[in-house]
Structures are given as structure tokens and as C-alpha cells.
Tab-separated table of C-alpha atoms and ligand atoms in Angstrom:
chain	number	residue	atom	x	y	z
A	103	MET	CA	61.957	92.413	202.716
A	104	LYS	CA	61.741	90.254	205.834
A	105	VAL	CA	65.312	89.074	205.268
A	106	PRO	CA	67.334	90.975	202.633
A	107	PHE	CA	70.005	89.179	200.633
A	108	PHE	CA	72.710	91.319	202.206
A	109	LYS	CA	72.942	93.862	205.001
A	110	LEU	CA	76.028	95.858	205.974
A	111	THR	CA	76.511	96.895	209.564
A	112	ILE	CA	79.145	99.513	210.340
A	113	ASP	CA	79.980	99.402	214.038
A	114	ARG	CA	81.653	101.856	216.443
A	115	ALA	CA	85.147	100.455	215.888
A	116	ASP	CA	84.724	100.939	212.108
A	117	ARG	CA	83.672	104.567	212.651
A	118	ARG	CA	86.528	105.178	215.110
A	119	GLU	CA	89.175	103.998	212.624
A	120	ILE	CA	87.687	106.086	209.803
A	121	THR	CA	87.483	109.216	211.988
A	122	LYS	CA	91.069	108.683	213.135
A	123	THR	CA	92.195	108.769	209.503
A	124	LEU	CA	90.012	111.775	208.656
A	125	ASP	CA	91.639	113.637	211.543
A	126	SER	CA	95.163	112.535	210.610
A	127	GLY	CA	95.452	114.848	207.618
A	128	TRP	CA	96.544	112.002	205.299
A	129	LEU	CA	93.783	110.432	203.191
A	130	THR	CA	95.494	108.797	200.230
A	131	THR	CA	97.829	105.763	200.165
A	132	GLY	CA	99.983	105.825	203.293
A	133	PRO	CA	100.231	104.347	206.806
A	134	ARG	CA	96.692	102.878	206.970
A	135	CYS	CA	97.243	100.966	203.708
A	136	ALA	CA	100.537	99.693	205.155
A	137	GLU	CA	98.692	98.623	208.321
A	138	LEU	CA	96.063	96.764	206.307
A	139	GLU	CA	98.823	95.066	204.297
A	140	THR	CA	100.544	93.912	207.503
A	141	LEU	CA	97.291	92.525	208.906
A	142	VAL	CA	96.606	90.499	205.745
A	143	HIS	CA	100.204	89.275	205.615
A	144	ASN	CA	100.011	88.180	209.270
A	145	GLN	CA	96.699	86.463	208.728
A	146	ALA	CA	98.049	84.421	205.805
A	147	GLY	CA	101.385	83.954	207.581
A	148	ALA	CA	103.231	84.615	204.325
A	149	GLY	CA	103.553	86.737	201.230
A	150	HIS	CA	104.292	90.279	200.115
A	151	PRO	CA	101.073	92.338	200.182
A	152	VAL	CA	100.025	95.295	198.021
A	153	ALA	CA	96.760	97.117	198.796
A	154	LEU	CA	94.826	98.099	195.662
A	155	SER	CA	91.630	99.810	194.522
A	156	SER	CA	89.874	96.484	193.742
A	157	ALA	CA	90.383	92.773	193.223
A	158	THR	CA	89.846	93.416	189.520
A	159	ALA	CA	92.902	95.692	189.571
A	160	GLY	CA	94.777	92.969	191.485
A	161	LEU	CA	94.019	90.318	188.864
A	162	HIS	CA	95.003	92.689	186.051
A	163	LEU	CA	98.307	93.647	187.674
A	164	ALA	CA	99.081	90.066	188.765
A	165	LEU	CA	98.908	88.959	185.129
A	166	LEU	CA	101.082	91.891	184.000
A	167	ALA	CA	103.631	91.314	186.761
A	168	LEU	CA	103.864	87.621	185.853
A	169	ASP	CA	104.490	88.634	182.212
A	170	VAL	CA	101.266	87.161	180.837
A	171	GLY	CA	100.317	88.865	177.572
A	172	PRO	CA	99.328	88.488	173.921
A	173	GLY	CA	99.821	84.947	172.594
A	174	ASP	CA	99.456	83.392	176.050
A	175	GLU	CA	96.495	81.287	177.167
A	176	VAL	CA	95.137	81.500	180.713
A	177	ILE	CA	92.889	78.712	181.996
A	178	THR	CA	90.095	79.709	184.345
A	179	THR	CA	86.472	79.014	185.208
A	180	GLY	CA	83.379	80.441	183.545
A	181	PHE	CA	81.524	80.062	186.846
A	182	THR	CA	82.753	83.334	188.342
A	183	PHE	CA	82.200	87.066	188.302
A	184	SER	CA	83.124	88.601	184.950
A	185	ALA	CA	86.172	90.413	186.392
A	186	THR	CA	88.170	87.159	186.568
A	187	VAL	CA	87.928	86.712	182.812
A	188	ALA	CA	88.049	90.448	181.995
A	189	ALA	CA	91.510	90.697	183.588
A	190	ILE	CA	92.843	88.116	181.127
A	191	LEU	CA	91.434	90.126	178.231
A	192	TYR	CA	92.904	93.388	179.630
A	193	VAL	CA	96.435	92.010	179.121
A	194	GLY	CA	95.666	90.720	175.610
A	195	ALA	CA	95.899	87.033	176.603
A	196	THR	CA	93.327	84.379	175.660
A	197	PRO	CA	90.944	83.062	178.330
A	198	VAL	CA	90.392	79.293	178.133
A	199	LEU	CA	87.486	78.077	180.243
A	200	ALA	CA	87.653	74.748	182.056
A	201	ASP	CA	84.682	73.041	183.694
A	202	ILE	CA	83.938	72.904	187.407
A	203	ASP	CA	83.443	70.223	190.019
A	204	PRO	CA	79.626	69.949	190.242
A	205	GLU	CA	79.716	69.633	194.013
A	206	THR	CA	82.147	72.379	195.068
A	207	LEU	CA	81.538	74.621	192.009
A	208	ASN	CA	85.322	75.227	191.919
A	209	LEU	CA	87.640	74.510	188.972
A	210	ASP	CA	88.055	70.779	188.433
A	211	PRO	CA	91.839	70.108	188.229
A	212	GLU	CA	91.285	67.275	185.735
A	213	CYS	CA	89.314	69.628	183.430
A	214	VAL	CA	92.154	72.164	183.754
A	215	ARG	CA	94.669	69.475	182.784
A	216	GLN	CA	92.711	68.698	179.618
A	217	LYS	CA	92.896	72.363	178.516
A	218	ILE	CA	96.688	72.761	178.843
A	219	THR	CA	98.470	73.479	175.540
A	220	GLY	CA	101.916	74.736	174.586
A	221	LYS	CA	100.550	78.292	174.873
A	222	THR	CA	99.200	77.980	178.417
A	223	LYS	CA	101.013	80.400	180.714
A	224	ALA	CA	98.810	80.626	183.801
A	225	VAL	CA	95.770	79.363	185.680
A	226	ILE	CA	93.370	81.583	187.618
A	227	SER	CA	91.488	79.605	190.268
A	228	VAL	CA	88.401	80.988	192.035
A	229	ASP	CA	87.401	79.919	195.570
A	230	ILE	CA	83.642	80.024	195.090
A	231	ALA	CA	81.607	81.054	198.140
A	232	GLY	CA	84.782	81.009	200.286
A	233	LEU	CA	85.558	77.312	199.795
A	234	PRO	CA	89.187	76.947	198.626
A	235	CYS	CA	89.900	74.965	195.458
A	236	ASP	CA	91.697	71.633	195.560
A	237	TYR	CA	95.094	73.346	195.672
A	238	ARG	CA	97.005	70.140	196.277
A	239	ALA	CA	95.979	68.982	192.797
A	240	LEU	CA	96.001	72.403	191.104
A	241	GLY	CA	99.380	73.328	192.580
A	242	ALA	CA	100.939	70.036	191.468
A	243	LEU	CA	99.528	70.504	187.966
A	244	CYS	CA	100.877	74.056	187.696
A	245	ARG	CA	104.326	73.003	188.950
A	246	LYS	CA	104.451	70.074	186.526
A	247	HIS	CA	103.600	72.248	183.508
A	248	LYS	CA	105.503	75.335	184.766
A	249	LEU	CA	102.341	77.454	184.872
A	250	LYS	CA	101.804	80.509	187.043
A	251	LEU	CA	98.942	80.150	189.521
A	252	ILE	CA	96.863	83.206	190.396
A	253	CYS	CA	94.252	82.611	193.089
A	254	ASP	CA	91.134	84.757	192.814
A	255	ALA	CA	90.375	84.707	196.528
A	256	ALA	CA	87.728	87.451	196.339
A	257	HIS	CA	85.508	85.198	198.508
A	258	SER	CA	88.009	83.348	200.645
A	259	LEU	CA	90.007	85.652	202.916
A	260	GLY	CA	90.655	83.635	206.089
A	261	ALA	CA	89.802	80.235	204.603
A	262	GLU	CA	92.088	77.214	204.924
A	263	ALA	CA	92.644	74.145	202.798
A	264	GLN	CA	94.606	71.009	203.439
A	265	GLY	CA	96.452	72.574	206.388
A	266	LYS	CA	97.339	75.903	204.739
A	267	THR	CA	95.739	79.357	204.802
A	268	VAL	CA	94.517	80.961	201.570
A	269	GLY	CA	97.368	83.218	200.462
A	270	ASN	CA	99.882	80.360	200.424
A	271	PHE	CA	98.840	78.584	197.261
A	272	GLY	CA	99.518	80.775	194.242
A	273	ASP	CA	102.193	83.045	192.812
A	274	VAL	CA	99.703	85.824	193.559
A	275	THR	CA	96.533	85.637	195.666
A	276	VAL	CA	94.001	88.395	195.113
A	277	PHE	CA	91.486	89.414	197.798
A	278	SER	CA	88.476	91.710	197.324
A	279	PHE	CA	87.357	94.337	199.830
A	280	TYR	CA	84.132	95.125	197.921
A	281	SER	CA	81.179	96.186	200.102
A	282	THR	CA	79.635	92.731	200.477
A	283	LYS	CA	82.898	91.080	201.484
A	284	THR	CA	83.727	90.087	205.079
A	285	VAL	CA	86.536	92.656	205.155
A	286	THR	CA	85.458	95.692	203.183
A	287	THR	CA	87.017	99.038	202.312
A	288	ALA	CA	83.845	100.004	200.333
A	289	GLU	CA	85.850	99.323	197.160
A	290	GLY	CA	89.285	97.760	197.375
A	291	GLY	CA	91.469	94.721	197.025
A	292	LEU	CA	94.886	93.321	197.834
A	293	ALA	CA	97.460	91.232	196.000
A	294	LEU	CA	99.496	88.887	198.211
A	295	CYS	CA	102.576	87.814	196.261
A	296	ARG	CA	104.938	84.891	196.735
A	297	SER	CA	107.945	86.969	195.634
A	298	ARG	CA	108.990	90.483	196.615
A	299	LYS	CA	109.875	91.173	192.970
A	300	THR	CA	106.273	90.527	191.853
A	301	ALA	CA	104.921	92.676	194.701
A	302	ASP	CA	107.293	95.549	193.848
A	303	ARG	CA	106.177	95.455	190.216
A	304	ILE	CA	102.486	95.394	191.204
A	305	ARG	CA	103.022	98.316	193.593
A	306	ARG	CA	104.771	100.339	190.899
A	307	LEU	CA	102.134	99.538	188.269
A	308	SER	CA	99.355	100.446	190.731
A	309	LEU	CA	100.600	104.025	190.967
A	310	HIS	CA	101.309	105.245	187.432
A	311	GLY	CA	104.562	103.260	187.201
A	312	MET	CA	106.263	105.720	189.591
A	313	ASP	CA	109.432	104.602	191.316
A	314	ARG	CA	108.451	106.292	194.621
A	315	THR	CA	105.083	106.814	196.295
A	316	THR	CA	103.813	110.257	197.273
A	317	PHE	CA	103.863	109.193	200.940
A	318	SER	CA	107.527	108.112	200.873
A	319	ARG	CA	108.484	111.333	199.068
A	320	ASP	CA	106.469	113.410	201.520
A	321	LYS	CA	108.302	111.825	204.466
A	322	LYS	CA	111.671	112.762	202.942
A	323	SER	CA	110.467	116.149	201.571
A	324	ASP	CA	111.737	114.939	198.214
A	325	TRP	CA	109.985	116.153	195.061
A	326	ARG	CA	111.844	113.853	192.653
A	327	TYR	CA	110.339	110.745	191.098
A	328	ASP	CA	110.547	108.883	187.828
A	329	VAL	CA	107.889	106.990	185.891
A	330	THR	CA	109.790	103.895	184.857
A	331	GLU	CA	106.960	102.179	182.981
A	332	LEU	CA	103.415	102.966	181.976
A	333	GLY	CA	101.228	102.199	184.982
A	334	PHE	CA	97.683	102.622	186.254
A	335	LYS	CA	95.824	104.467	189.035
A	336	TYR	CA	94.928	101.408	191.095
A	337	ASN	CA	96.095	102.463	194.568
A	338	LEU	CA	93.878	102.245	197.680
A	339	SER	CA	93.208	105.338	199.794
A	340	ASP	CA	94.066	105.427	203.507
A	341	LEU	CA	90.486	106.502	204.213
A	342	SER	CA	89.245	103.248	202.664
A	343	ALA	CA	91.995	101.184	204.277
A	344	ALA	CA	90.952	102.454	207.731
A	345	LEU	CA	87.636	100.604	207.404
A	346	GLY	CA	89.506	97.503	206.235
A	347	VAL	CA	91.842	97.687	209.243
A	348	ALA	CA	88.878	97.839	211.644
A	349	ARG	CA	87.235	94.822	210.052
A	350	MET	CA	90.474	92.885	209.619
A	351	LYS	CA	91.054	93.230	213.381
A	352	ARG	CA	87.843	91.302	213.970
A	353	LEU	CA	88.151	88.898	211.051
A	354	ASP	CA	87.973	85.828	213.297
A	355	SER	CA	84.694	86.891	214.834
A	356	LEU	CA	83.208	87.913	211.450
A	357	LEU	CA	84.206	84.529	209.998
A	358	SER	CA	82.856	82.569	212.932
A	359	SER	CA	79.515	84.438	212.740
A	360	ARG	CA	79.274	83.490	209.071
A	361	ALA	CA	80.230	79.865	209.818
A	362	GLN	CA	77.655	79.731	212.600
A	363	ALA	CA	74.951	81.039	210.240
A	364	ALA	CA	75.967	78.417	207.645
A	365	GLY	CA	75.746	75.694	210.302
A	366	ARG	CA	72.268	76.876	211.281
A	367	TYR	CA	71.167	76.769	207.632
A	368	ASP	CA	72.510	73.202	207.354
A	369	LEU	CA	70.434	72.110	210.327
A	370	ALA	CA	67.302	73.992	209.324
A	371	LEU	CA	67.376	72.784	205.716
A	372	GLU	CA	68.421	69.197	206.385
A	373	PRO	CA	64.779	67.970	206.356
A	374	LEU	CA	64.582	69.186	202.726
A	375	ALA	CA	67.662	67.215	201.674
A	376	ASP	CA	65.717	65.258	199.038
A	377	LEU	CA	64.764	68.574	197.351
A	378	ILE	CA	67.937	70.633	197.671
A	379	ASP	CA	71.663	69.972	197.847
A	380	LEU	CA	73.325	71.851	200.675
A	381	PRO	CA	76.838	73.316	200.278
A	382	PRO	CA	79.588	70.696	200.547
A	383	ARG	CA	81.776	70.507	203.647
A	384	PRO	CA	84.927	68.787	202.449
A	385	TYR	CA	87.238	67.257	205.000
A	386	GLN	CA	90.334	69.393	205.814
A	387	PHE	CA	88.787	72.636	204.542
A	388	PHE	CA	87.858	75.700	206.606
A	389	GLN	CA	85.479	77.823	204.583
A	390	ALA	CA	85.147	81.599	204.679
A	391	TRP	CA	81.390	81.349	203.928
A	392	HIS	CA	81.111	84.422	201.718
A	393	LEU	CA	77.985	82.828	200.224
A	394	TYR	CA	75.591	80.040	201.186
A	395	ILE	CA	74.674	78.415	197.868
A	396	ILE	CA	71.990	75.729	197.672
A	397	LYS	CA	71.289	73.696	194.535
A	398	LEU	CA	67.728	72.787	193.693
A	399	LYS	CA	67.233	69.177	192.682
A	400	THR	CA	65.064	70.414	189.860
A	401	LYS	CA	63.680	66.956	189.045
A	402	ARG	CA	61.871	67.183	192.363
A	403	TRP	CA	60.285	70.589	191.688
A	404	ARG	CA	57.346	71.649	189.513
A	405	ILE	CA	58.930	75.094	189.197
A	406	SER	CA	62.233	76.274	187.759
A	407	ARG	CA	65.022	77.925	189.734
A	408	ASP	CA	63.897	81.390	188.587
A	409	THR	CA	60.321	80.795	189.751
A	410	PHE	CA	61.703	79.508	193.056
A	411	ILE	CA	63.523	82.854	193.434
A	412	SER	CA	60.311	84.796	192.628
A	413	GLU	CA	58.411	82.741	195.202
A	414	MET	CA	61.110	83.430	197.812
A	415	LYS	CA	60.801	87.145	197.015
A	416	ARG	CA	57.027	86.907	197.565
A	417	GLN	CA	57.840	85.433	200.976
A	418	GLY	CA	60.048	88.465	201.698
A	419	ILE	CA	63.416	86.755	201.216
A	420	GLY	CA	66.215	88.223	199.091
A	421	THR	CA	68.322	85.712	197.169
A	422	GLY	CA	71.020	85.800	194.482
A	423	VAL	CA	72.463	83.680	191.687
A	424	HIS	CA	76.208	83.063	191.745
A	425	TYR	CA	77.046	82.936	188.922
A	426	ILE	CA	75.681	83.627	185.479
A	427	PRO	CA	78.449	81.922	183.463
A	428	VAL	CA	80.718	84.656	182.104
A	429	TYR	CA	80.306	83.413	178.521
A	430	HIS	CA	76.526	84.046	178.772
A	431	LEU	CA	77.166	87.779	179.264
A	432	SER	CA	76.897	89.431	175.873
A	433	ALA	CA	80.267	91.219	175.793
A	434	PHE	CA	82.026	87.953	176.656
A	435	ALA	CA	79.840	85.675	174.526
A	436	ARG	CA	81.118	87.505	171.461
A	437	ILE	CA	84.754	86.991	172.446
A	438	LEU	CA	84.809	83.611	174.186
A	439	LYS	CA	82.653	81.655	171.724
A	440	VAL	CA	82.140	78.706	174.088
A	441	LYS	CA	80.707	75.685	172.255
A	442	PRO	CA	77.250	74.683	173.555
A	443	GLY	CA	77.540	71.667	175.822
A	444	SER	CA	81.309	71.998	176.299
A	445	LEU	CA	81.040	73.026	179.978
A	446	PRO	CA	78.188	70.786	181.188
A	447	HIS	CA	78.772	71.199	184.924
A	448	THR	CA	78.975	74.996	184.641
A	449	GLU	CA	75.696	75.048	182.687
A	450	ARG	CA	73.944	72.725	185.077
A	451	ALA	CA	75.163	74.631	188.136
A	452	PHE	CA	73.847	77.888	186.690
A	453	SER	CA	70.342	76.528	186.263
A	454	HIS	CA	70.221	75.054	189.788
A	455	VAL	CA	71.978	77.445	192.196
A	456	VAL	CA	70.386	79.902	194.620
A	457	SER	CA	72.360	81.970	197.148
A	458	LEU	CA	70.524	82.531	200.432
A	459	PRO	CA	71.069	85.599	202.654
A	460	LEU	CA	74.360	85.358	204.560
A	461	TYR	CA	76.131	88.052	206.559
A	462	PRO	CA	77.708	88.151	210.028
A	463	GLU	CA	74.720	89.850	211.662
A	464	LEU	CA	72.187	87.306	210.349
A	465	LYS	CA	70.309	86.093	213.440
A	466	ALA	CA	69.108	82.573	214.242
A	467	ALA	CA	65.560	83.973	213.915
A	468	ASP	CA	66.316	85.262	210.375
A	469	ILE	CA	67.596	81.817	209.390
A	470	LYS	CA	64.389	80.250	210.701
A	471	ILE	CA	62.381	82.704	208.556
A	472	VAL	CA	64.442	81.868	205.440
A	473	ALA	CA	64.211	78.110	206.075
A	474	SER	CA	60.446	78.347	206.639
A	475	ALA	CA	60.090	80.231	203.363
A	476	VAL	CA	62.044	77.488	201.538
A	477	SER	CA	59.787	74.859	203.196
A	478	GLU	CA	56.665	76.796	202.252
A	479	VAL	CA	57.748	77.072	198.601
A	480	ALA	CA	58.623	73.358	198.704
A	481	ARG	CA	55.230	72.490	200.224
A	482	ARG	CA	53.497	74.214	197.332
A	483	PHE	CA	55.783	73.330	194.448
A	484	ALA	CA	57.839	70.236	195.172
A	485	SER	CA	56.671	67.051	193.571
A	486	ALA	CA	57.920	63.514	193.458
A	487	GLY	CA	59.594	62.691	190.196
A	488	GLN	CA	58.357	65.422	187.807
A	489	ASP	CA	61.174	66.725	185.628
A	490	THR	CA	61.385	70.499	185.250
A	491	GLU	CA	64.825	70.393	183.648
A	492	GLN	CA	63.404	71.985	180.496
A	493	GLY	CA	61.931	74.894	182.504
A	494	ALA	CA	65.264	75.456	184.197
A	495	LYS	CA	67.039	75.495	180.846
A	496	GLU	CA	64.579	78.051	179.434
A	497	ASP	CA	65.040	80.275	182.469
A	498	ALA	CA	68.813	79.943	182.166
A	499	LEU	CA	68.602	81.223	178.593
A	500	LYS	CA	66.324	84.132	179.603
A	501	MET	CA	68.840	85.141	182.279
A	502	VAL	CA	71.534	85.711	179.681
A	503	ASP	CA	70.191	89.148	178.731
A	504	LYS	CA	69.581	90.380	182.247
A	505	PRO	CA	72.189	92.624	183.926
A	506	LEU	CA	73.169	91.774	187.509
A	507	PRO	CA	71.232	93.725	190.118
A	508	PRO	CA	73.514	96.102	192.079
A	509	GLY	CA	75.363	94.564	195.005
A	510	GLN	CA	74.875	90.985	193.882
A	511	HIS	CA	78.324	90.149	192.571
B	1259	LIG	C1	85.088	85.844	192.190
B	1259	LIG	C2	85.300	87.321	192.061
B	1259	LIG	N1	86.406	87.763	191.446
B	1259	LIG	C3	86.652	89.074	191.309
B	1259	LIG	C4	85.788	90.023	191.801
B	1259	LIG	C5	86.085	91.470	191.624
B	1259	LIG	O1	86.236	92.109	192.880
B	1259	LIG	P1	86.278	93.690	192.960
B	1259	LIG	O2	84.855	94.177	192.965
B	1259	LIG	O3	86.974	93.972	194.272
B	1259	LIG	O4	87.053	94.179	191.807
B	1259	LIG	C6	84.619	89.611	192.451
B	1259	LIG	C7	83.677	90.590	192.978
B	1259	LIG	O5	82.858	90.411	193.776
B	1259	LIG	C8	84.363	88.222	192.587
B	1259	LIG	O6	83.262	87.779	193.192
């Protein structure tokens, strides 16, 4: 590959923090997790943080801690990674999918409003690609209908919307530290809670339901503990947290490298604006740029989105698709039973989107190579006026059976 879809660079500071923890004699949940929690709290300027083994665990425990369970409906988007919807099913609640804004690809507050019933207990928003949702509208809607708001901020650590940092919008905000994320712990996540009570419950549930952690008992040489409710093994290790601490300390520079790369893509791809839609840049939003998603104006192409991806691969460029709608995935299709045509913007987005390579170390030269490859594919396959909508739809259906390649969610 000339430019892979994703590349992880571990620098000296990352190695130093990991070695420090290896040498400390304490590898599981302890002071490094606490340090990571403090850094995330300081970054958001609010909230009670709990480090966890993944964002998936965070979403699961957030729902439990907010007392969402059987008989409750939770409104979310189908245009997300499956974990967002899986968490709702883990607690026995019913996922209700609302459509997205075709431009931002985030939940459309008006579509959420239309799905509210007497059984609705919560909303899970997802900040696709690192662009925060319209929280002014979503927050007002949730307050009006007394709904809990959980923000799946797997993509948006460090982003800002309408004057506030992500972490300040929901009852619980969940970050992911998965390997492709700006701040990674290899696998990991963090729940940032509005109330201490919610955070305490999440912390307890993340470690078997024990009333005291091993680290706090170790400090007091106290062997006693109680398990006060049935919990899970969702804690983060200090060894993992050490990597997160190193990367959190340079979050600003990682974010600005990503933003710079996104800006370079905008400039390089602008001449193709009649063939592709570039990511939106809404006023008053600071994006975390986890992904750079373009949308093909398929009416202007003689090839479908999937063929475009194959052609990019032939040019040596790795790309991704974010996302296959969750209800297309077979395990979820059986449960969710989404009516064909009921989420038109989600469907349309799926058949048009392509994620280009984006990571902090992506060089200006790499972006030129990617942009030239897009131009080359356009030169060969773009055409004025021919409609390939049908081809895109067929490809979208074929995609349903394909599992996600590793590292692409
Ligand atoms: C939108 C979204 N939500 C949730 C998750 C789950 O994150 P994790 O792998 O940390 O459990 C991901 C993973 O990438 C994601 O993209």
C-alpha cells in the first residue's frame, strides 16, 4: 500500500510511560488509571471519570447505571458501529433507530423527536468522525421529555460544539481508547459522568460489583471486601492506561495534526467538488477528525462506491466504509427488523460514503498521493449525468453479508 488506511506510531514518550509502569510493580487498575481519569476530566473541564476496558463496556454500564432495562426504549442511530446498539440489547432494552442528518451523518434531532413514545427512557447520540451532534437541540429534547442522554463519543475526544467541550452534554459520555483512536490504550474506554453517584455505580459494576478496589485494599493492607451487586470485569489495566496517559498529554498536538491533514484534504479535493461531497464544517464546531469521510455524488460516476474503493486499492490507497448500518448486520437484522425505506438518509449515506486515510502522522505528500488517486479514478470513471444509483444499491446489499475487516471500526 502506498498509503494505508491507518498507521499507528508509538513514540519514545509512549514507550517511556509503559516502561515506567512495567517497572513499578503494579500492572492492574491503580494510579495510572487514576492519572488517565484526571487528564480526561481536566480536558473536558467537568465530570466524574471511570476508566474501563472499552467504550462498549462504558455504554453497557452507563445504561445499567441510569436504570435502563427491559421494557424501556432507547433511541439511537443505525449509522454507527454495532457496539452502540449491542449495549442497548445487553441490558434487555429495545433499540429504536432514528434517521440521520444527511450532511453531518449524526442523529437528526427532529427524527429522534418523532420516535419518542411513553416507553422511551434514553437517547444514545454518536459523534460520527469526531463531529459533535447538535447537542443544543438534542439536549433540549431530552430535558423536555425527561430522557437520559448518553453520548457515544468514541470518535470525539477533544471536540467542541457550540462553545462546550465533548463530555459536557450527556448524563454519561463514553470515550473509546481502541487502537485506531487518537488516544489509545490498545483496548480501553472511559465513562465521564455528570453525577458522582452514576460514576460510583459504574466503577463498582466494572469490577465485579465489589465495594472496594484491589488497589485501595492493597494500600490499607485490608483483605475485606463485599460484592454488593452482580458486576462485570470491565476494568482497565494500569499497563494500558500508561499508553493512554502518554497520548493524552499530547492530545492537542495529535488533534491539530489530524485537523491539519483534514484541511489539506479539503484543499486538494476541492477541484473535485462536483463529484464528491467533502465533510461538513459547521460553524461553532471544533472537530476531532477521527475520520475523513467523503460522499460520492454517485449520479456523476459510472462506477459504484464499492468499485471506487477497489480502484483506490489498485492505486495503493487503503480506505474504509463508516458505517454499514447496524440493521444490515445479520445478528441485528433478525432483532431490529427495520422496515425497508424507513431510514432513507442512513441507507443513502451507506451507499455513498468512503473514509480516506487519516492519522496524525499522515504527511502532506501522502495526502497529495491520495488526492491524485481520487482524481485518477475520477478521470477514468466520472461522467456527466449518468445515474449509477442502482449499482450503488446493489453493492450496498452485497455488503450486508461481509464482515468488517480488522481494524476498520
Ligand atoms: C461509534 C463507536 N461506538 C462504540 C465503539 C466501541 O468502542 P470499543 O472498541 O472501545 O469498545 C466504537 C469502536 O470503534 C465506535 O466507533
